[in-house]
Short mmCIF file of C-alpha atoms in Angstrom, two decimals:
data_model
loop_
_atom_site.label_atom_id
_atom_site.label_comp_id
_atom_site.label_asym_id
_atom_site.label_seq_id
_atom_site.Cartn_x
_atom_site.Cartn_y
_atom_site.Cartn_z
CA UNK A 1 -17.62 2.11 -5.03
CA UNK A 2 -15.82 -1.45 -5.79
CA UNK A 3 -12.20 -1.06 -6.90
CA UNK A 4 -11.64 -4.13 -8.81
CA UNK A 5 -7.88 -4.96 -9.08
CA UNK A 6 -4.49 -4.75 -7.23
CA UNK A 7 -2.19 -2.15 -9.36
CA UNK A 8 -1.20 0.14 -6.56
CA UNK A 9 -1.39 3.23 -8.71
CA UNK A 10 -4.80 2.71 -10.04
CA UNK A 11 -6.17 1.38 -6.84
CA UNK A 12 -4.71 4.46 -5.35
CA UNK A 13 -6.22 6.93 -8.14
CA UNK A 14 -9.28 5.38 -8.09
CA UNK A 15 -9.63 5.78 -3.94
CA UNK A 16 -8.47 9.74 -4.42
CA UNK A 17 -10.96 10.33 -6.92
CA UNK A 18 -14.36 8.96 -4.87
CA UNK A 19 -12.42 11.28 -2.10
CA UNK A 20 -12.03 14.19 -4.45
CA UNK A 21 -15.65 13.31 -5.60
CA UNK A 22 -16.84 13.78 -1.96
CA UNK A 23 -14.96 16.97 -1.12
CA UNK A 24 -16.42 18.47 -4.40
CA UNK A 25 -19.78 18.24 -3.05
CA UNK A 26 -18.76 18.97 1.04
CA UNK A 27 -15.09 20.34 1.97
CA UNK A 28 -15.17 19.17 4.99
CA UNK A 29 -15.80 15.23 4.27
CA UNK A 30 -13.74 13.03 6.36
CA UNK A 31 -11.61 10.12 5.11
CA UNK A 32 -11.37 7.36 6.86
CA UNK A 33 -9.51 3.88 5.98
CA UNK A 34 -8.90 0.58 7.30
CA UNK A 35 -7.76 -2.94 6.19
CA UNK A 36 -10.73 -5.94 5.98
CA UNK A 37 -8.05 -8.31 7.68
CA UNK A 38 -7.84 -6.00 10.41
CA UNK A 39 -11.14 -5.22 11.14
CA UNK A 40 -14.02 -6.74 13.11
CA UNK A 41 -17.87 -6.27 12.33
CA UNK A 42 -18.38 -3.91 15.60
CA UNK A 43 -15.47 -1.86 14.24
CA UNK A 44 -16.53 -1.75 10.64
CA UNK A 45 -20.22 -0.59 12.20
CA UNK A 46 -18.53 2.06 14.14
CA UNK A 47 -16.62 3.17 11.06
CA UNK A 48 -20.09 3.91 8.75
CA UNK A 49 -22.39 4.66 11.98
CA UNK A 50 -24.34 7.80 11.47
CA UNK A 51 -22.37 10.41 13.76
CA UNK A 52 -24.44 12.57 15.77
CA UNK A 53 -24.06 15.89 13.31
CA UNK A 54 -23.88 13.62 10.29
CA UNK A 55 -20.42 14.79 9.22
CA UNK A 56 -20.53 13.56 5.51
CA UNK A 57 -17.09 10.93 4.96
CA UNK A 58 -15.94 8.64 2.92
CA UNK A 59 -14.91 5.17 4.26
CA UNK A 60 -11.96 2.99 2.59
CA UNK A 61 -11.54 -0.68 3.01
CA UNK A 62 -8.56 -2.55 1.55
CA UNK A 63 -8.10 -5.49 0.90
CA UNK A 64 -11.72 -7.14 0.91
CA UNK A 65 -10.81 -10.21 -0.81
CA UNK A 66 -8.69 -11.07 2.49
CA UNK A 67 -11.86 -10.62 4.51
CA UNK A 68 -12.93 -13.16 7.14
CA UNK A 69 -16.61 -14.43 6.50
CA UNK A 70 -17.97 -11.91 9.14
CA UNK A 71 -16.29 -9.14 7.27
CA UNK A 72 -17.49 -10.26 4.14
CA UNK A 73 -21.05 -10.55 5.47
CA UNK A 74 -21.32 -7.42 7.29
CA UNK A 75 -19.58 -5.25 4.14
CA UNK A 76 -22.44 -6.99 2.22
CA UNK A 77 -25.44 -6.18 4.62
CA UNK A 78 -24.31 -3.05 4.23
CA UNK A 79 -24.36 -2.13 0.38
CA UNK A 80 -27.98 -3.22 0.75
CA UNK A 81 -28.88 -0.40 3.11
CA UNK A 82 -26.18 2.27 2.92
CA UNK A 83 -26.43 4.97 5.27
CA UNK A 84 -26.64 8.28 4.25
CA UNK A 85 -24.03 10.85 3.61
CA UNK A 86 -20.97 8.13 3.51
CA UNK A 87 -19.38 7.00 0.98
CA UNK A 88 -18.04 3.45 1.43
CA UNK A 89 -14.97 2.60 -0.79
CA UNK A 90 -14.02 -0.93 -0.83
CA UNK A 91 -10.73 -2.40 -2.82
CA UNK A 92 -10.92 -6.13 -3.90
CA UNK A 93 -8.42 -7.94 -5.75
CA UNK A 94 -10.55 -9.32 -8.11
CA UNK A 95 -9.88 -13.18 -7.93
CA UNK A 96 -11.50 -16.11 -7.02
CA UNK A 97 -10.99 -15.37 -3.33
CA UNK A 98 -14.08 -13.86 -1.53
CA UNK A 99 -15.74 -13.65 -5.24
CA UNK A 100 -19.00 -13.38 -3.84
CA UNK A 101 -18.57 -10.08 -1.63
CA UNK A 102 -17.53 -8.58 -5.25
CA UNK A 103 -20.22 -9.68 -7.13
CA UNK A 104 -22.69 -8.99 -4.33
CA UNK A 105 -21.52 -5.32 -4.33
CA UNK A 106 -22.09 -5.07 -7.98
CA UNK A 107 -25.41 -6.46 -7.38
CA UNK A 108 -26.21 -4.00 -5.01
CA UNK A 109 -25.43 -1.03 -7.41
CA UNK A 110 -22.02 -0.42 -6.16
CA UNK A 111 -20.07 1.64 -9.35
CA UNK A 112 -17.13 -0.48 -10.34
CA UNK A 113 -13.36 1.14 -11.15
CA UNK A 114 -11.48 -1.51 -12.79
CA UNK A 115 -7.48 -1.70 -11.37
CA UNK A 116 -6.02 -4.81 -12.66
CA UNK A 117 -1.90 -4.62 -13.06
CA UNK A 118 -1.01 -3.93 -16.85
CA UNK A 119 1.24 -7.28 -17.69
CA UNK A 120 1.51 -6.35 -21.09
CA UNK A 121 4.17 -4.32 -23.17
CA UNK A 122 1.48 -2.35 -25.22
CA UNK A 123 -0.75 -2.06 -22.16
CA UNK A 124 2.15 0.11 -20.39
CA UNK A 125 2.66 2.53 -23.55
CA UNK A 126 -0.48 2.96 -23.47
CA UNK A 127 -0.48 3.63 -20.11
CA UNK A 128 2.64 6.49 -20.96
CA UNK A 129 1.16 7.65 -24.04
CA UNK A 130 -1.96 8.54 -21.63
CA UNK A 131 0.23 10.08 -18.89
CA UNK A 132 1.66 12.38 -20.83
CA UNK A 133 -1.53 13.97 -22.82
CA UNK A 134 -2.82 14.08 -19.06
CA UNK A 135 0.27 16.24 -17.97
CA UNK A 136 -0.83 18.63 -21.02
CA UNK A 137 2.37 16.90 -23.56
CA UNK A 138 2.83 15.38 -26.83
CA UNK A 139 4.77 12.89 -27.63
CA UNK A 140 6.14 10.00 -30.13
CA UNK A 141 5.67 6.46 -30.39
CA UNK A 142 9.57 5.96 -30.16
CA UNK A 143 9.75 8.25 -27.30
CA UNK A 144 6.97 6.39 -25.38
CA UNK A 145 8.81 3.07 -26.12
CA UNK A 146 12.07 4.16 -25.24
CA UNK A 147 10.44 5.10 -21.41
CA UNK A 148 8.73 1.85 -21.07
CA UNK A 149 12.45 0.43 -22.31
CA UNK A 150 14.00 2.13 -19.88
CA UNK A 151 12.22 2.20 -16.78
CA UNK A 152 10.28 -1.00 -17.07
CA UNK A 153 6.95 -2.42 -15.61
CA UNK A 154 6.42 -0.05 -12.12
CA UNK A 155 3.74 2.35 -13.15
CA UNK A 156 4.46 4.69 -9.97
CA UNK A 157 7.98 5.19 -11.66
CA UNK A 158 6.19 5.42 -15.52
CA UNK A 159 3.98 8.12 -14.56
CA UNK A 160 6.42 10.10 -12.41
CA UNK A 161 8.79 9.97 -15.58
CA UNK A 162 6.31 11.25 -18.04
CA UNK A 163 4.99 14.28 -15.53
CA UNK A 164 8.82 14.79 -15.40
CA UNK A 165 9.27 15.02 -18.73
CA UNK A 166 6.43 16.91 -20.05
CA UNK A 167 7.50 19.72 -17.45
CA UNK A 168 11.06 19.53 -18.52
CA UNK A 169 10.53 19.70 -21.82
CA UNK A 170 7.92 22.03 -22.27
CA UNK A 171 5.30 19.33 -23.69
CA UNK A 172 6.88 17.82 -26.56
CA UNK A 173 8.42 14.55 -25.04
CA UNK A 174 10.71 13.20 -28.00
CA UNK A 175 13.40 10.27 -28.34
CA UNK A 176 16.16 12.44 -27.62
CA UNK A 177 15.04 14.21 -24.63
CA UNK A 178 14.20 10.49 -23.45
CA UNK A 179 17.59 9.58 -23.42
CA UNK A 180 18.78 12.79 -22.28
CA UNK A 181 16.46 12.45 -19.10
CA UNK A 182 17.63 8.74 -18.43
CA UNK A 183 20.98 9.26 -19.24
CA UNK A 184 21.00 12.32 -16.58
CA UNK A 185 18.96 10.12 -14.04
CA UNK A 186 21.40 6.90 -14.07
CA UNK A 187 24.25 9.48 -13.18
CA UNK A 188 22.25 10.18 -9.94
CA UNK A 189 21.31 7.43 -8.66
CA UNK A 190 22.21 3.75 -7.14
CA UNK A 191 21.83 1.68 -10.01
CA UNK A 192 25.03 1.85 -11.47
CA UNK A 193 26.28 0.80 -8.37
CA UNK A 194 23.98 -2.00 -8.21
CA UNK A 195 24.96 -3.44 -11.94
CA UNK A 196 28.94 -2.90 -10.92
CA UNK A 197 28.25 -4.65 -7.76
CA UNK A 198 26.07 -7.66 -9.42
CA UNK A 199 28.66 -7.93 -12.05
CA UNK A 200 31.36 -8.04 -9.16
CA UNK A 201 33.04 -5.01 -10.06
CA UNK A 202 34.02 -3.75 -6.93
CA UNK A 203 36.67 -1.45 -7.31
CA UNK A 204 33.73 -0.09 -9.52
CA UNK A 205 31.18 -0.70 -7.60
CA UNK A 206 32.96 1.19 -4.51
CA UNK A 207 34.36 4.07 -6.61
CA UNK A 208 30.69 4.45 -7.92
CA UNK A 209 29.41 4.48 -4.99
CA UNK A 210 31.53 7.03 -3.22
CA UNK A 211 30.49 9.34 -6.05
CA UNK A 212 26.63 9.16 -5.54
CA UNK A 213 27.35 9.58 -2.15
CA UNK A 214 29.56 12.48 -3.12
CA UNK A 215 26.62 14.27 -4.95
CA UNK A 216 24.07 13.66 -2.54
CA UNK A 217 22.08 10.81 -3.61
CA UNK A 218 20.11 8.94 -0.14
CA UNK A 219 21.56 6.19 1.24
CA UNK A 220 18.45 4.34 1.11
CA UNK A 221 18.19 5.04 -2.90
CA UNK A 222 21.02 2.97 -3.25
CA UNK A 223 19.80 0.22 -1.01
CA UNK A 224 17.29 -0.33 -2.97
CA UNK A 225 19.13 -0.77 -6.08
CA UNK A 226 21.11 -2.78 -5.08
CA UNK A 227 18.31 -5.04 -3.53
CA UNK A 228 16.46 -4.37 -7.19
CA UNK A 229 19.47 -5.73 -8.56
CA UNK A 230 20.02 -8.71 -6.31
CA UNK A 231 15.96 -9.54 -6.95
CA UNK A 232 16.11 -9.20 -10.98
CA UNK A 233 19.35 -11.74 -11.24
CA UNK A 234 17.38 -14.12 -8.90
CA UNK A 235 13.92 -14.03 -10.66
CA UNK A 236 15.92 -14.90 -14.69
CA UNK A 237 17.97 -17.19 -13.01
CA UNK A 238 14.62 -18.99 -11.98
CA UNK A 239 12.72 -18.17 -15.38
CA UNK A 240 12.05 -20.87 -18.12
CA UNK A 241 14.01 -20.61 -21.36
CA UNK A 242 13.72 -17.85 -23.90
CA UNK A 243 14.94 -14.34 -25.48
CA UNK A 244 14.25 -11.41 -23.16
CA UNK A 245 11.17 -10.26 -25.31
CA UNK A 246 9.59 -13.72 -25.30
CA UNK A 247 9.37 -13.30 -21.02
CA UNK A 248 9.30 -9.79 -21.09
CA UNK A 249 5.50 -10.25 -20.29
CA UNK A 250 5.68 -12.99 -17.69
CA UNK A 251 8.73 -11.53 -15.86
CA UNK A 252 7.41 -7.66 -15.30
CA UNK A 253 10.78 -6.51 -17.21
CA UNK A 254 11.73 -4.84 -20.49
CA UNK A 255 14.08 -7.37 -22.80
CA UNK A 256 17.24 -5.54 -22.25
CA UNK A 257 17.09 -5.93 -18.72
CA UNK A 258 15.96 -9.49 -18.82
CA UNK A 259 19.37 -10.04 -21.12
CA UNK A 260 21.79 -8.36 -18.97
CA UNK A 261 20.55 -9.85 -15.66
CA UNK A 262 21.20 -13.37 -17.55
CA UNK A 263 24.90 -12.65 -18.08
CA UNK A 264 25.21 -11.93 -14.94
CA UNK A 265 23.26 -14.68 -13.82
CA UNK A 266 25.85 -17.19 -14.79
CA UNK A 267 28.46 -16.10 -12.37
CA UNK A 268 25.66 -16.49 -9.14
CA UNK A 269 24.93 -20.04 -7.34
CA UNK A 270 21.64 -20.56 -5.82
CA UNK A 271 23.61 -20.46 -2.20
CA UNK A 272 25.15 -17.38 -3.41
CA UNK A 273 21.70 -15.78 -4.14
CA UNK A 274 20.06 -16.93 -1.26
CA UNK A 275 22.93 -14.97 1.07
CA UNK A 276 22.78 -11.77 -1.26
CA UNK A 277 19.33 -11.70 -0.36
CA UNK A 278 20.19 -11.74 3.45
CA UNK A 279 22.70 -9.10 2.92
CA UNK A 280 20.38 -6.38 0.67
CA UNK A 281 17.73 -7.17 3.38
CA UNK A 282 19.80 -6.24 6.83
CA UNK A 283 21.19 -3.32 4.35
CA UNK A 284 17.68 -2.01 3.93
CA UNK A 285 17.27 -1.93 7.57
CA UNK A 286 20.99 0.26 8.02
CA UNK A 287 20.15 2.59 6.23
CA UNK A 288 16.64 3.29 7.53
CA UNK A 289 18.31 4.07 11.11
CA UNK A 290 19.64 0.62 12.50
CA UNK A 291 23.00 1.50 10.99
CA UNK A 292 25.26 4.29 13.21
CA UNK A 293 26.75 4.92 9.49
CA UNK A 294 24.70 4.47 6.57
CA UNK A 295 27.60 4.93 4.12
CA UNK A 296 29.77 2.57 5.74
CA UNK A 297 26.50 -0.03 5.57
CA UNK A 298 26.56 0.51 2.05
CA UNK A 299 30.09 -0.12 1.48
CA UNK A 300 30.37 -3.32 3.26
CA UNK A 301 26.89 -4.65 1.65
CA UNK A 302 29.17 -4.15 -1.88
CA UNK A 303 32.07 -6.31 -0.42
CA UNK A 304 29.85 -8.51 1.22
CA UNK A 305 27.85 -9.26 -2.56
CA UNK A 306 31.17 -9.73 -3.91
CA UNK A 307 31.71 -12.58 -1.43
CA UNK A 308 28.22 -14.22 -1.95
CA UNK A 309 28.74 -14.07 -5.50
CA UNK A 310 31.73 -16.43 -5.33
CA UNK A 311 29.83 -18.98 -3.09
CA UNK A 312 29.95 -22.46 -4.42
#
């Protein structure tokens, strides 16, 4: 099989279902998985070799389009004489970048699952709409708009909202239990202390932040928020002119979020940026263990935003 594309989800789906495939015909098939950039050709032939009791697998390569030419020349040997009982899975980006391996694995009958990343608006409801008839739901065109609204371009995050809501709703995913769900979610979690802390509220930030602590939510939740945050206000400050819908496309972002990371946008100087940056990065390593107090990490990341914002 050739997974054509680099949409984590779908490249991940896509993988599980050649291995589900397998296991359908033989329980007991083994997985096995490696990265082209990290393998050589002796390792790559040890990886399909018939074994001596021909234990049926399946063998995953990511990443082919980063292949070195011997890679790229012994994956392609291979497709021409496959040996028997494995199942060799290999993930390619799909540019121009080791075209040939691609298009030599077509040629030699490989089947083709198609994973490129859904840029567009109507590609992503789609994507929704589809997520929730799969979870056994119905829904409404405003409802699916108002997830893609809210939650924006990460399809991991799409699809774990519409399984959510189907089960929470008991299949009919409308408007209002849309904005019941995200309402309920943004009280849980780090990203109202991000926005306070962009906007360089931090007597708001802080208090908001003792309260998701308070009720439990992970330290490392919040890091990443904030981080989010830090990224969005850097990538519109460095867009082109237009209205949030115009590079909703181009920027990975629903409108709204496009237009409230410009406001804030004017108060933050490339230096100041560039240091917020270095201070949501050592924050993501506090709270996965470096820190002795992943709380008190978080805190002083907030202050320490509020001083990079004012950097001239």
């Amino acid at each position: 099989m050739l997974v054509l594309g680099d949409e984590p989800l779908l490249v991940d789906r896509a993988i599980m279902s050649a291995v589900t495939a397998a296991r359908r015909a033989d329980p007991d098939v083994e997985r096995r998985e490696a990265l082209a950039t990290a393998l050589t050709p002796m390792e790559f032939s040890d990886l399909v070799a018939p074994s001596l009791f021909a234990e049926p697998r399946v063998v995953v390569i990511r990443q082919a389009h980063e292949s070195s030419k011997e890679i790229a020349a012994a994956l392609g040997h291979y497709a021409t004489d496959p040996v028997e009982g494995v199942v060799l899975v290999v993930q390619h980006a799909g540019g121009a970048r080791n075209k040939a391996l691609a298009d030599g694995l077509r040629k030699a009958g490989a089947a083709v699952m198609t994973c490129n990343k859904l840029t567009k608006p109507a590609e992503r409801i789609e994507f929704v709409r589809h997520e929730i008839r799969s979870a056994g739901g119905t829904t409404t065109p405003d409802a699916v708009a108002a997830i893609v609204d809210a939650i924006g371009s990460d399809l991991r995050e799409l699809a774990a909202a519409a399984s959510q809501l189907v089960a929470d709703t008991g299949g009919m995913v409308d408007e209002s239990a849309v904005r019941r769900y995200h309402r309920g979610r943004a009280e849980v979690s780090g990203f109202a202390v991000a926005d306070l802390a962009v906007a360089g509220d931090v007597p708001g930030a802080l208090e908001a932040l003792r309260w998701a602590i308070g009720v439990g939510v992970a330290p490392v939740l919040v890091a990443d928020a904030l981080a989010d945050g830090i990224r969005t206000v850097a990538k519109v400050s460095g867009a082109r002119p237009g209205n949030g819908y115009a590079l909703s496309g181009e920027l990975g972002m629903p409108p709204w979020k496009i237009d409230r990371a410009r406001t804030a946008a004017r108060h933050w100087t490339e230096p100041g940026l560039a240091r917020a940056m270095e201070v949501v990065a050592d924050l993501n390593g506090a709270v996965k263990g470096l820190a002795v107090d992943a709380d008190y990490a978080l805190e002083k990341a907030v202050m320490d935003l509020s001083r990079a914002r004012r950097l001239r």
